[in-house]
Amino acid sequence: SQTIHQWPATLVQPVGSPLSLECTVEGTSNPNLYWYRQAAGRGLQLLFYSVGIGQISSEVPQNLSASRPQDRQFILSSKKLLLSDSGFYLCAWSPGGVNQETQYFGPGTRLLVL
Amino acid sequence: QKEVEQDPGPLSVPEGAIVSLNCTYSNSAFQYFMWYRQYSRKGPELLMYTYSSGNKEDGRFTAQVDKSSKYISLFIRDSQPSDSATYLCAMSSNTGNQFYFGTGTSLTVIP
């Protein structure tokens, strides 16, 4: 069966510090990978998605970036965090290919920027 | 207009009630429809997914899709306090790689 991991679970960072969140998927090959941010009481905002190694699509201009160094690894980064970067970050995967039937989420990382 | 509209609630029902959660959408290209349950401070958990129109049942949960009305529903029978969570609808099409989500409906089932 497939499993998706995210770490860390919780992170408190000062404004201006760098960020690195990691997501890995087990039990599948060539998945599509996604990063979302969920603000309190609001919906999911798609930040980045990737259909393959080194292929990243950005949905929202911001000071965040994403990388996919391996097939089942997706990393969200920032060089300098802003207060507005606080939120709940979710990684997700879906089977690669045309038919996007389902998407599966990781446990999330709660980020607080002070 | 948002791609997917979902009433945020909150919705509060007594234990044992039938719950109806709904979403509407505007893009007729959507073919796949999903419902997620999200407990506080956790990632969304896939409950059910359906393809095109029709009903799908899984235990106490029934998902219904009406493509002609661009309307989907999730029914929960014999609701339990453990069903208290936020429910998100989501949908996608055969083209592109994105999923489109409602903002979620907060449900509380009172013992």
mmCIF file with all atom_site columns, C-alpha atoms in Angstrom:
data_model
loop_
_atom_site.group_PDB
_atom_site.id
_atom_site.type_symbol
_atom_site.label_atom_id
_atom_site.label_alt_id
_atom_site.label_comp_id
_atom_site.label_asym_id
_atom_site.label_entity_id
_atom_site.label_seq_id
_atom_site.pdbx_PDB_ins_code
_atom_site.Cartn_x
_atom_site.Cartn_y
_atom_site.Cartn_z
_atom_site.occupancy
_atom_site.B_iso_or_equiv
_atom_site.pdbx_formal_charge
_atom_site.auth_seq_id
_atom_site.auth_comp_id
_atom_site.auth_asym_id
_atom_site.auth_atom_id
_atom_site.pdbx_PDB_model_num
ATOM 1   C CA . SER A 1 1   ? 0.000   0.000  0.000   1.00 0.00 ? 1   SER A CA 1
ATOM 2   C CA . GLN A 1 2   ? 1.009   3.584  -0.513  1.00 0.00 ? 2   GLN A CA 1
ATOM 3   C CA . THR A 1 3   ? 2.165   5.854  2.292   1.00 0.00 ? 3   THR A CA 1
ATOM 4   C CA . ILE A 1 4   ? 3.009   9.534  2.310   1.00 0.00 ? 4   ILE A CA 1
ATOM 5   C CA . HIS A 1 5   ? 5.278   11.084 4.920   1.00 0.00 ? 5   HIS A CA 1
ATOM 6   C CA . GLN A 1 6   ? 5.872   14.695 5.836   1.00 0.00 ? 6   GLN A CA 1
ATOM 7   C CA . TRP A 1 7   ? 8.283   16.217 8.278   1.00 0.00 ? 7   TRP A CA 1
ATOM 8   C CA . PRO A 1 8   ? 8.606   17.998 10.494  1.00 0.00 ? 8   PRO A CA 1
ATOM 9   C CA . ALA A 1 9   ? 5.112   17.859 11.956  1.00 0.00 ? 9   ALA A CA 1
ATOM 10  C CA . THR A 1 10  ? 5.436   21.260 13.609  1.00 0.00 ? 10  THR A CA 1
ATOM 11  C CA . LEU A 1 11  ? 7.881   24.081 13.058  1.00 0.00 ? 11  LEU A CA 1
ATOM 12  C CA . VAL A 1 12  ? 8.337   27.490 14.676  1.00 0.00 ? 12  VAL A CA 1
ATOM 13  C CA . GLN A 1 13  ? 10.669  29.784 12.766  1.00 0.00 ? 13  GLN A CA 1
ATOM 14  C CA . PRO A 1 14  ? 11.676  33.456 13.044  1.00 0.00 ? 14  PRO A CA 1
ATOM 15  C CA . VAL A 1 15  ? 10.946  35.886 10.231  1.00 0.00 ? 15  VAL A CA 1
ATOM 16  C CA . GLY A 1 16  ? 13.761  35.905 7.687   1.00 0.00 ? 16  GLY A CA 1
ATOM 17  C CA . SER A 1 17  ? 14.959  32.380 8.422   1.00 0.00 ? 17  SER A CA 1
ATOM 18  C CA . PRO A 1 18  ? 15.135  29.659 5.730   1.00 0.00 ? 18  PRO A CA 1
ATOM 19  C CA . LEU A 1 19  ? 12.664  26.819 5.375   1.00 0.00 ? 19  LEU A CA 1
ATOM 20  C CA . SER A 1 20  ? 12.824  23.252 4.154   1.00 0.00 ? 20  SER A CA 1
ATOM 21  C CA . LEU A 1 21  ? 9.844   20.887 4.340   1.00 0.00 ? 21  LEU A CA 1
ATOM 22  C CA . GLU A 1 22  ? 10.141  17.383 3.032   1.00 0.00 ? 22  GLU A CA 1
ATOM 23  C CA . CYS A 1 23  ? 7.610   14.947 1.635   1.00 0.00 ? 23  CYS A CA 1
ATOM 24  C CA . THR A 1 24  ? 8.196   11.363 0.541   1.00 0.00 ? 24  THR A CA 1
ATOM 25  C CA . VAL A 1 25  ? 5.848   8.777  -0.934  1.00 0.00 ? 25  VAL A CA 1
ATOM 26  C CA . GLU A 1 26  ? 6.228   5.018  -0.636  1.00 0.00 ? 26  GLU A CA 1
ATOM 27  C CA . GLY A 1 27  ? 4.629   2.198  -2.559  1.00 0.00 ? 27  GLY A CA 1
ATOM 28  C CA . THR A 1 28  ? 4.102   3.858  -5.925  1.00 0.00 ? 28  THR A CA 1
ATOM 29  C CA . SER A 1 29  ? 6.135   5.036  -8.899  1.00 0.00 ? 29  SER A CA 1
ATOM 30  C CA . ASN A 1 30  ? 5.934   8.181  -11.011 1.00 0.00 ? 30  ASN A CA 1
ATOM 31  C CA . PRO A 1 31  ? 3.339   9.912  -8.844  1.00 0.00 ? 31  PRO A CA 1
ATOM 32  C CA . ASN A 1 32  ? 2.164   13.461 -9.372  1.00 0.00 ? 32  ASN A CA 1
ATOM 33  C CA . LEU A 1 33  ? 3.150   15.441 -6.294  1.00 0.00 ? 33  LEU A CA 1
ATOM 34  C CA . TYR A 1 34  ? 1.556   18.558 -4.823  1.00 0.00 ? 34  TYR A CA 1
ATOM 35  C CA . TRP A 1 35  ? 2.163   21.187 -2.143  1.00 0.00 ? 35  TRP A CA 1
ATOM 36  C CA . TYR A 1 36  ? -0.843  22.989 -0.651  1.00 0.00 ? 36  TYR A CA 1
ATOM 37  C CA . ARG A 1 37  ? -1.198  25.583 2.082   1.00 0.00 ? 37  ARG A CA 1
ATOM 38  C CA . GLN A 1 38  ? -4.285  25.670 4.253   1.00 0.00 ? 38  GLN A CA 1
ATOM 39  C CA . ALA A 1 39  ? -4.901  28.822 6.261   1.00 0.00 ? 39  ALA A CA 1
ATOM 40  C CA . ALA A 1 40  ? -7.149  28.669 9.321   1.00 0.00 ? 40  ALA A CA 1
ATOM 41  C CA . GLY A 1 41  ? -10.797 28.543 8.264   1.00 0.00 ? 41  GLY A CA 1
ATOM 42  C CA . ARG A 1 42  ? -9.918  28.707 4.593   1.00 0.00 ? 42  ARG A CA 1
ATOM 43  C CA . GLY A 1 43  ? -9.649  26.245 1.757   1.00 0.00 ? 43  GLY A CA 1
ATOM 44  C CA . LEU A 1 44  ? -6.648  24.582 0.212   1.00 0.00 ? 44  LEU A CA 1
ATOM 45  C CA . GLN A 1 45  ? -4.356  26.780 -1.844  1.00 0.00 ? 45  GLN A CA 1
ATOM 46  C CA . LEU A 1 46  ? -2.289  24.924 -4.433  1.00 0.00 ? 46  LEU A CA 1
ATOM 47  C CA . LEU A 1 47  ? 1.310   26.127 -4.304  1.00 0.00 ? 47  LEU A CA 1
ATOM 48  C CA . PHE A 1 48  ? 3.230   23.749 -6.568  1.00 0.00 ? 48  PHE A CA 1
ATOM 49  C CA . TYR A 1 49  ? 2.747   20.502 -8.415  1.00 0.00 ? 49  TYR A CA 1
ATOM 50  C CA . SER A 1 50  ? 5.108   18.163 -10.215 1.00 0.00 ? 50  SER A CA 1
ATOM 51  C CA . VAL A 1 51  ? 4.499   15.463 -12.809 1.00 0.00 ? 51  VAL A CA 1
ATOM 52  C CA . GLY A 1 52  ? 8.087   14.200 -12.820 1.00 0.00 ? 52  GLY A CA 1
ATOM 53  C CA . ILE A 1 53  ? 11.630  14.674 -11.533 1.00 0.00 ? 53  ILE A CA 1
ATOM 54  C CA . GLY A 1 54  ? 12.740  18.242 -12.047 1.00 0.00 ? 54  GLY A CA 1
ATOM 55  C CA . GLN A 1 55  ? 9.335   19.308 -13.421 1.00 0.00 ? 55  GLN A CA 1
ATOM 56  C CA . ILE A 1 56  ? 7.728   21.915 -11.167 1.00 0.00 ? 56  ILE A CA 1
ATOM 57  C CA . SER A 1 57  ? 4.679   24.068 -11.876 1.00 0.00 ? 57  SER A CA 1
ATOM 58  C CA . SER A 1 58  ? 4.117   27.091 -9.675  1.00 0.00 ? 58  SER A CA 1
ATOM 59  C CA . GLU A 1 59  ? 0.582   28.301 -9.063  1.00 0.00 ? 59  GLU A CA 1
ATOM 60  C CA . VAL A 1 60  ? 1.081   31.281 -6.785  1.00 0.00 ? 60  VAL A CA 1
ATOM 61  C CA . PRO A 1 61  ? 3.888   33.878 -6.982  1.00 0.00 ? 61  PRO A CA 1
ATOM 62  C CA . GLN A 1 62  ? 5.578   34.030 -3.589  1.00 0.00 ? 62  GLN A CA 1
ATOM 63  C CA . ASN A 1 63  ? 8.863   33.589 -1.795  1.00 0.00 ? 63  ASN A CA 1
ATOM 64  C CA . LEU A 1 64  ? 8.506   29.814 -1.740  1.00 0.00 ? 64  LEU A CA 1
ATOM 65  C CA . SER A 1 65  ? 10.056  27.311 -4.138  1.00 0.00 ? 65  SER A CA 1
ATOM 66  C CA . ALA A 1 66  ? 9.771   23.575 -4.667  1.00 0.00 ? 66  ALA A CA 1
ATOM 67  C CA . SER A 1 67  ? 12.085  20.878 -5.919  1.00 0.00 ? 67  SER A CA 1
ATOM 68  C CA . ARG A 1 68  ? 11.752  17.213 -6.806  1.00 0.00 ? 68  ARG A CA 1
ATOM 69  C CA . PRO A 1 69  ? 15.205  15.678 -6.624  1.00 0.00 ? 69  PRO A CA 1
ATOM 70  C CA . GLN A 1 70  ? 13.899  12.084 -6.727  1.00 0.00 ? 70  GLN A CA 1
ATOM 71  C CA . ASP A 1 71  ? 10.792  10.399 -8.108  1.00 0.00 ? 71  ASP A CA 1
ATOM 72  C CA . ARG A 1 72  ? 9.048   10.157 -4.731  1.00 0.00 ? 72  ARG A CA 1
ATOM 73  C CA . GLN A 1 73  ? 10.532  13.134 -2.925  1.00 0.00 ? 73  GLN A CA 1
ATOM 74  C CA . PHE A 1 74  ? 9.129   16.659 -2.944  1.00 0.00 ? 74  PHE A CA 1
ATOM 75  C CA . ILE A 1 75  ? 10.690  19.562 -1.048  1.00 0.00 ? 75  ILE A CA 1
ATOM 76  C CA . LEU A 1 76  ? 9.245   22.972 -0.229  1.00 0.00 ? 76  LEU A CA 1
ATOM 77  C CA . SER A 1 77  ? 11.764  25.717 0.518   1.00 0.00 ? 77  SER A CA 1
ATOM 78  C CA . SER A 1 78  ? 12.163  29.358 1.274   1.00 0.00 ? 78  SER A CA 1
ATOM 79  C CA . LYS A 1 79  ? 15.266  31.501 1.626   1.00 0.00 ? 79  LYS A CA 1
ATOM 80  C CA . LYS A 1 80  ? 13.582  34.043 3.927   1.00 0.00 ? 80  LYS A CA 1
ATOM 81  C CA . LEU A 1 81  ? 10.292  33.382 5.677   1.00 0.00 ? 81  LEU A CA 1
ATOM 82  C CA . LEU A 1 82  ? 7.587   36.040 6.020   1.00 0.00 ? 82  LEU A CA 1
ATOM 83  C CA . LEU A 1 83  ? 4.936   36.261 8.715   1.00 0.00 ? 83  LEU A CA 1
ATOM 84  C CA . SER A 1 84  ? 2.348   35.506 6.035   1.00 0.00 ? 84  SER A CA 1
ATOM 85  C CA . ASP A 1 85  ? 3.984   32.118 5.376   1.00 0.00 ? 85  ASP A CA 1
ATOM 86  C CA . SER A 1 86  ? 2.461   30.759 8.581   1.00 0.00 ? 86  SER A CA 1
ATOM 87  C CA . GLY A 1 87  ? -0.051  28.006 7.924   1.00 0.00 ? 87  GLY A CA 1
ATOM 88  C CA . PHE A 1 88  ? -0.672  24.305 7.542   1.00 0.00 ? 88  PHE A CA 1
ATOM 89  C CA . TYR A 1 89  ? 1.331   22.808 4.668   1.00 0.00 ? 89  TYR A CA 1
ATOM 90  C CA . LEU A 1 90  ? 0.074   19.656 3.045   1.00 0.00 ? 90  LEU A CA 1
ATOM 91  C CA . CYS A 1 91  ? 1.814   17.392 0.593   1.00 0.00 ? 91  CYS A CA 1
ATOM 92  C CA . ALA A 1 92  ? -0.301  15.159 -1.630  1.00 0.00 ? 92  ALA A CA 1
ATOM 93  C CA . TRP A 1 93  ? 0.160   12.615 -4.377  1.00 0.00 ? 93  TRP A CA 1
ATOM 94  C CA . SER A 1 94  ? -1.962  11.248 -7.183  1.00 0.00 ? 94  SER A CA 1
ATOM 95  C CA . PRO A 1 95  ? -1.290  8.432  -9.651  1.00 0.00 ? 95  PRO A CA 1
ATOM 96  C CA . GLY A 1 96  ? 0.556   9.670  -12.701 1.00 0.00 ? 96  GLY A CA 1
ATOM 97  C CA . GLY A 1 97  ? -1.222  9.685  -16.034 1.00 0.00 ? 97  GLY A CA 1
ATOM 98  C CA . VAL A 1 98  ? -4.284  11.274 -17.547 1.00 0.00 ? 98  VAL A CA 1
ATOM 99  C CA . ASN A 1 99  ? -7.035  10.046 -15.248 1.00 0.00 ? 99  ASN A CA 1
ATOM 100 C CA . GLN A 1 100 ? -6.840  12.012 -12.001 1.00 0.00 ? 100 GLN A CA 1
ATOM 101 C CA . GLU A 1 101 ? -9.299  9.949  -9.994  1.00 0.00 ? 101 GLU A CA 1
ATOM 102 C CA . THR A 1 102 ? -7.963  10.511 -6.520  1.00 0.00 ? 102 THR A CA 1
ATOM 103 C CA . GLN A 1 103 ? -5.445  12.421 -4.466  1.00 0.00 ? 103 GLN A CA 1
ATOM 104 C CA . TYR A 1 104 ? -3.966  11.378 -1.147  1.00 0.00 ? 104 TYR A CA 1
ATOM 105 C CA . PHE A 1 105 ? -2.674  13.708 1.514   1.00 0.00 ? 105 PHE A CA 1
ATOM 106 C CA . GLY A 1 106 ? 0.114   13.533 4.055   1.00 0.00 ? 106 GLY A CA 1
ATOM 107 C CA . PRO A 1 107 ? -0.290  14.395 7.735   1.00 0.00 ? 107 PRO A CA 1
ATOM 108 C CA . GLY A 1 108 ? 0.792   18.016 7.205   1.00 0.00 ? 108 GLY A CA 1
ATOM 109 C CA . THR A 1 109 ? 3.336   20.406 8.696   1.00 0.00 ? 109 THR A CA 1
ATOM 110 C CA . ARG A 1 110 ? 2.153   23.229 10.911  1.00 0.00 ? 110 ARG A CA 1
ATOM 111 C CA . LEU A 1 111 ? 4.408   26.264 10.412  1.00 0.00 ? 111 LEU A CA 1
ATOM 112 C CA . LEU A 1 112 ? 4.380   29.280 12.664  1.00 0.00 ? 112 LEU A CA 1
ATOM 113 C CA . VAL A 1 113 ? 6.540   32.229 11.657  1.00 0.00 ? 113 VAL A CA 1
ATOM 114 C CA . LEU A 1 114 ? 7.204   34.694 14.473  1.00 0.00 ? 114 LEU A CA 1
ATOM 115 C CA . GLN B 2 1   ? -16.993 32.702 -9.695  1.00 0.00 ? 1   GLN B CA 1
ATOM 116 C CA . LYS B 2 2   ? -15.128 29.946 -7.865  1.00 0.00 ? 2   LYS B CA 1
ATOM 117 C CA . GLU B 2 3   ? -14.772 26.588 -9.604  1.00 0.00 ? 3   GLU B CA 1
ATOM 118 C CA . VAL B 2 4   ? -16.247 24.788 -6.582  1.00 0.00 ? 4   VAL B CA 1
ATOM 119 C CA . GLU B 2 5   ? -18.662 26.204 -4.022  1.00 0.00 ? 5   GLU B CA 1
ATOM 120 C CA . GLN B 2 6   ? -19.291 24.621 -0.639  1.00 0.00 ? 6   GLN B CA 1
ATOM 121 C CA . ASP B 2 7   ? -21.301 25.963 2.285   1.00 0.00 ? 7   ASP B CA 1
ATOM 122 C CA . PRO B 2 8   ? -18.824 26.331 5.186   1.00 0.00 ? 8   PRO B CA 1
ATOM 123 C CA . GLY B 2 9   ? -21.468 25.739 7.846   1.00 0.00 ? 9   GLY B CA 1
ATOM 124 C CA . PRO B 2 10  ? -20.951 25.131 10.680  1.00 0.00 ? 10  PRO B CA 1
ATOM 125 C CA . LEU B 2 11  ? -23.451 22.289 10.762  1.00 0.00 ? 11  LEU B CA 1
ATOM 126 C CA . SER B 2 12  ? -24.535 20.824 14.084  1.00 0.00 ? 12  SER B CA 1
ATOM 127 C CA . VAL B 2 13  ? -26.732 17.702 14.306  1.00 0.00 ? 13  VAL B CA 1
ATOM 128 C CA . PRO B 2 14  ? -27.789 15.245 17.027  1.00 0.00 ? 14  PRO B CA 1
ATOM 129 C CA . GLU B 2 15  ? -26.281 11.770 17.070  1.00 0.00 ? 15  GLU B CA 1
ATOM 130 C CA . GLY B 2 16  ? -28.156 9.397  14.760  1.00 0.00 ? 16  GLY B CA 1
ATOM 131 C CA . ALA B 2 17  ? -29.274 12.108 12.334  1.00 0.00 ? 17  ALA B CA 1
ATOM 132 C CA . ILE B 2 18  ? -28.849 11.929 8.579   1.00 0.00 ? 18  ILE B CA 1
ATOM 133 C CA . VAL B 2 19  ? -26.359 14.535 7.373   1.00 0.00 ? 19  VAL B CA 1
ATOM 134 C CA . SER B 2 20  ? -26.361 16.018 3.879   1.00 0.00 ? 20  SER B CA 1
ATOM 135 C CA . LEU B 2 21  ? -23.262 17.841 2.639   1.00 0.00 ? 21  LEU B CA 1
ATOM 136 C CA . ASN B 2 22  ? -23.239 19.495 -0.752  1.00 0.00 ? 22  ASN B CA 1
ATOM 137 C CA . CYS B 2 23  ? -21.065 21.184 -3.355  1.00 0.00 ? 23  CYS B CA 1
ATOM 138 C CA . THR B 2 24  ? -21.777 22.889 -6.634  1.00 0.00 ? 24  THR B CA 1
ATOM 139 C CA . TYR B 2 25  ? -19.356 23.457 -9.466  1.00 0.00 ? 25  TYR B CA 1
ATOM 140 C CA . SER B 2 26  ? -19.135 25.381 -12.699 1.00 0.00 ? 26  SER B CA 1
ATOM 141 C CA . ASN B 2 27  ? -16.747 23.398 -14.912 1.00 0.00 ? 27  ASN B CA 1
ATOM 142 C CA . SER B 2 28  ? -18.594 20.809 -16.973 1.00 0.00 ? 28  SER B CA 1
ATOM 143 C CA . ALA B 2 29  ? -15.277 19.055 -17.723 1.00 0.00 ? 29  ALA B CA 1
ATOM 144 C CA . PHE B 2 30  ? -15.052 17.655 -14.189 1.00 0.00 ? 30  PHE B CA 1
ATOM 145 C CA . GLN B 2 31  ? -15.352 13.874 -14.279 1.00 0.00 ? 31  GLN B CA 1
ATOM 146 C CA . TYR B 2 32  ? -13.960 12.697 -10.931 1.00 0.00 ? 32  TYR B CA 1
ATOM 147 C CA . PHE B 2 33  ? -15.520 13.655 -7.639  1.00 0.00 ? 33  PHE B CA 1
ATOM 148 C CA . MET B 2 34  ? -14.066 13.093 -4.184  1.00 0.00 ? 34  MET B CA 1
ATOM 149 C CA . TRP B 2 35  ? -15.014 13.628 -0.563  1.00 0.00 ? 35  TRP B CA 1
ATOM 150 C CA . TYR B 2 36  ? -12.449 14.070 2.187   1.00 0.00 ? 36  TYR B CA 1
ATOM 151 C CA . ARG B 2 37  ? -12.777 14.143 5.950   1.00 0.00 ? 37  ARG B CA 1
ATOM 152 C CA . GLN B 2 38  ? -10.362 16.322 7.890   1.00 0.00 ? 38  GLN B CA 1
ATOM 153 C CA . TYR B 2 39  ? -10.025 16.185 11.637  1.00 0.00 ? 39  TYR B CA 1
ATOM 154 C CA . SER B 2 40  ? -8.574  19.169 13.428  1.00 0.00 ? 40  SER B CA 1
ATOM 155 C CA . ARG B 2 41  ? -4.819  19.561 12.849  1.00 0.00 ? 41  ARG B CA 1
ATOM 156 C CA . LYS B 2 42  ? -4.679  16.501 10.567  1.00 0.00 ? 42  LYS B CA 1
ATOM 157 C CA . GLY B 2 43  ? -4.337  15.971 6.825   1.00 0.00 ? 43  GLY B CA 1
ATOM 158 C CA . PRO B 2 44  ? -7.492  15.320 4.764   1.00 0.00 ? 44  PRO B CA 1
ATOM 159 C CA . GLU B 2 45  ? -8.465  11.651 4.521   1.00 0.00 ? 45  GLU B CA 1
ATOM 160 C CA . LEU B 2 46  ? -10.086 10.366 1.335   1.00 0.00 ? 46  LEU B CA 1
ATOM 161 C CA . LEU B 2 47  ? -13.568 9.044  2.140   1.00 0.00 ? 47  LEU B CA 1
ATOM 162 C CA . MET B 2 48  ? -15.033 8.264  -1.251  1.00 0.00 ? 48  MET B CA 1
ATOM 163 C CA . TYR B 2 49  ? -14.581 9.004  -4.906  1.00 0.00 ? 49  TYR B CA 1
ATOM 164 C CA . THR B 2 50  ? -16.870 8.586  -7.872  1.00 0.00 ? 50  THR B CA 1
ATOM 165 C CA . TYR B 2 51  ? -16.598 8.866  -11.614 1.00 0.00 ? 51  TYR B CA 1
ATOM 166 C CA . SER B 2 52  ? -19.201 10.797 -13.588 1.00 0.00 ? 52  SER B CA 1
ATOM 167 C CA . SER B 2 53  ? -22.832 10.697 -12.456 1.00 0.00 ? 53  SER B CA 1
ATOM 168 C CA . GLY B 2 54  ? -24.565 8.302  -10.107 1.00 0.00 ? 54  GLY B CA 1
ATOM 169 C CA . ASN B 2 55  ? -24.457 7.049  -6.546  1.00 0.00 ? 55  ASN B CA 1
ATOM 170 C CA . LYS B 2 56  ? -21.839 5.176  -4.586  1.00 0.00 ? 56  LYS B CA 1
ATOM 171 C CA . GLU B 2 57  ? -22.371 3.698  -1.151  1.00 0.00 ? 57  GLU B CA 1
ATOM 172 C CA . ASP B 2 58  ? -19.808 2.697  1.460   1.00 0.00 ? 58  ASP B CA 1
ATOM 173 C CA . GLY B 2 59  ? -21.209 1.738  4.837   1.00 0.00 ? 59  GLY B CA 1
ATOM 174 C CA . ARG B 2 60  ? -22.946 4.762  6.341   1.00 0.00 ? 60  ARG B CA 1
ATOM 175 C CA . PHE B 2 61  ? -21.710 7.055  3.563   1.00 0.00 ? 61  PHE B CA 1
ATOM 176 C CA . THR B 2 62  ? -23.345 7.683  0.184   1.00 0.00 ? 62  THR B CA 1
ATOM 177 C CA . ALA B 2 63  ? -21.871 9.920  -2.498  1.00 0.00 ? 63  ALA B CA 1
ATOM 178 C CA . GLN B 2 64  ? -24.157 11.266 -5.179  1.00 0.00 ? 64  GLN B CA 1
ATOM 179 C CA . VAL B 2 65  ? -23.250 13.123 -8.370  1.00 0.00 ? 65  VAL B CA 1
ATOM 180 C CA . ASP B 2 66  ? -25.696 14.983 -10.616 1.00 0.00 ? 66  ASP B CA 1
ATOM 181 C CA . LYS B 2 67  ? -23.692 16.270 -13.552 1.00 0.00 ? 67  LYS B CA 1
ATOM 182 C CA . SER B 2 68  ? -26.705 17.835 -15.232 1.00 0.00 ? 68  SER B CA 1
ATOM 183 C CA . SER B 2 69  ? -27.112 20.142 -12.236 1.00 0.00 ? 69  SER B CA 1
ATOM 184 C CA . LYS B 2 70  ? -23.381 20.325 -11.463 1.00 0.00 ? 70  LYS B CA 1
ATOM 185 C CA . TYR B 2 71  ? -24.186 19.253 -7.914  1.00 0.00 ? 71  TYR B CA 1
ATOM 186 C CA . ILE B 2 72  ? -22.628 16.628 -5.662  1.00 0.00 ? 72  ILE B CA 1
ATOM 187 C CA . SER B 2 73  ? -23.683 15.394 -2.251  1.00 0.00 ? 73  SER B CA 1
ATOM 188 C CA . LEU B 2 74  ? -22.389 13.273 0.592   1.00 0.00 ? 74  LEU B CA 1
ATOM 189 C CA . PHE B 2 75  ? -24.936 11.663 2.906   1.00 0.00 ? 75  PHE B CA 1
ATOM 190 C CA . ILE B 2 76  ? -23.994 10.291 6.304   1.00 0.00 ? 76  ILE B CA 1
ATOM 191 C CA . ARG B 2 77  ? -26.527 7.963  7.907   1.00 0.00 ? 77  ARG B CA 1
ATOM 192 C CA . ASP B 2 78  ? -26.731 7.299  11.638  1.00 0.00 ? 78  ASP B CA 1
ATOM 193 C CA . SER B 2 79  ? -24.201 10.047 12.326  1.00 0.00 ? 79  SER B CA 1
ATOM 194 C CA . GLN B 2 80  ? -21.780 9.499  15.197  1.00 0.00 ? 80  GLN B CA 1
ATOM 195 C CA . PRO B 2 81  ? -19.775 11.943 17.333  1.00 0.00 ? 81  PRO B CA 1
ATOM 196 C CA . SER B 2 82  ? -16.658 10.543 15.628  1.00 0.00 ? 82  SER B CA 1
ATOM 197 C CA . ASP B 2 83  ? -18.004 11.993 12.351  1.00 0.00 ? 83  ASP B CA 1
ATOM 198 C CA . SER B 2 84  ? -17.369 15.482 13.740  1.00 0.00 ? 84  SER B CA 1
ATOM 199 C CA . ALA B 2 85  ? -14.845 16.961 11.326  1.00 0.00 ? 85  ALA B CA 1
ATOM 200 C CA . THR B 2 86  ? -14.530 19.231 8.306   1.00 0.00 ? 86  THR B CA 1
ATOM 201 C CA . TYR B 2 87  ? -15.667 17.662 5.035   1.00 0.00 ? 87  TYR B CA 1
ATOM 202 C CA . LEU B 2 88  ? -14.066 18.775 1.784   1.00 0.00 ? 88  LEU B CA 1
ATOM 203 C CA . CYS B 2 89  ? -15.342 18.071 -1.690  1.00 0.00 ? 89  CYS B CA 1
ATOM 204 C CA . ALA B 2 90  ? -12.903 17.911 -4.592  1.00 0.00 ? 90  ALA B CA 1
ATOM 205 C CA . MET B 2 91  ? -13.064 17.305 -8.314  1.00 0.00 ? 91  MET B CA 1
ATOM 206 C CA . SER B 2 92  ? -10.850 16.918 -11.345 1.00 0.00 ? 92  SER B CA 1
ATOM 207 C CA . SER B 2 93  ? -11.011 16.362 -15.077 1.00 0.00 ? 93  SER B CA 1
ATOM 208 C CA . ASN B 2 94  ? -9.294  14.189 -17.665 1.00 0.00 ? 94  ASN B CA 1
ATOM 209 C CA . THR B 2 95  ? -7.161  17.130 -18.740 1.00 0.00 ? 95  THR B CA 1
ATOM 210 C CA . GLY B 2 96  ? -4.581  18.820 -16.586 1.00 0.00 ? 96  GLY B CA 1
ATOM 211 C CA . ASN B 2 97  ? -3.205  17.588 -13.305 1.00 0.00 ? 97  ASN B CA 1
ATOM 212 C CA . GLN B 2 98  ? -5.039  19.745 -10.805 1.00 0.00 ? 98  GLN B CA 1
ATOM 213 C CA . PHE B 2 99  ? -7.732  19.095 -8.262  1.00 0.00 ? 99  PHE B CA 1
ATOM 214 C CA . TYR B 2 100 ? -10.278 21.707 -7.267  1.00 0.00 ? 100 TYR B CA 1
ATOM 215 C CA . PHE B 2 101 ? -11.501 21.851 -3.702  1.00 0.00 ? 101 PHE B CA 1
ATOM 216 C CA . GLY B 2 102 ? -14.412 23.346 -1.833  1.00 0.00 ? 102 GLY B CA 1
ATOM 217 C CA . THR B 2 103 ? -13.582 25.339 1.281   1.00 0.00 ? 103 THR B CA 1
ATOM 218 C CA . GLY B 2 104 ? -15.002 22.618 3.536   1.00 0.00 ? 104 GLY B CA 1
ATOM 219 C CA . THR B 2 105 ? -18.067 22.210 5.758   1.00 0.00 ? 105 THR B CA 1
ATOM 220 C CA . SER B 2 106 ? -17.532 21.938 9.501   1.00 0.00 ? 106 SER B CA 1
ATOM 221 C CA . LEU B 2 107 ? -19.763 19.244 11.038  1.00 0.00 ? 107 LEU B CA 1
ATOM 222 C CA . THR B 2 108 ? -20.406 18.605 14.730  1.00 0.00 ? 108 THR B CA 1
ATOM 223 C CA . VAL B 2 109 ? -22.415 15.578 15.830  1.00 0.00 ? 109 VAL B CA 1
ATOM 224 C CA . ILE B 2 110 ? -23.765 16.082 19.333  1.00 0.00 ? 110 ILE B CA 1
ATOM 225 C CA . PRO B 2 111 ? -24.045 12.975 21.580  1.00 0.00 ? 111 PRO B CA 1
#
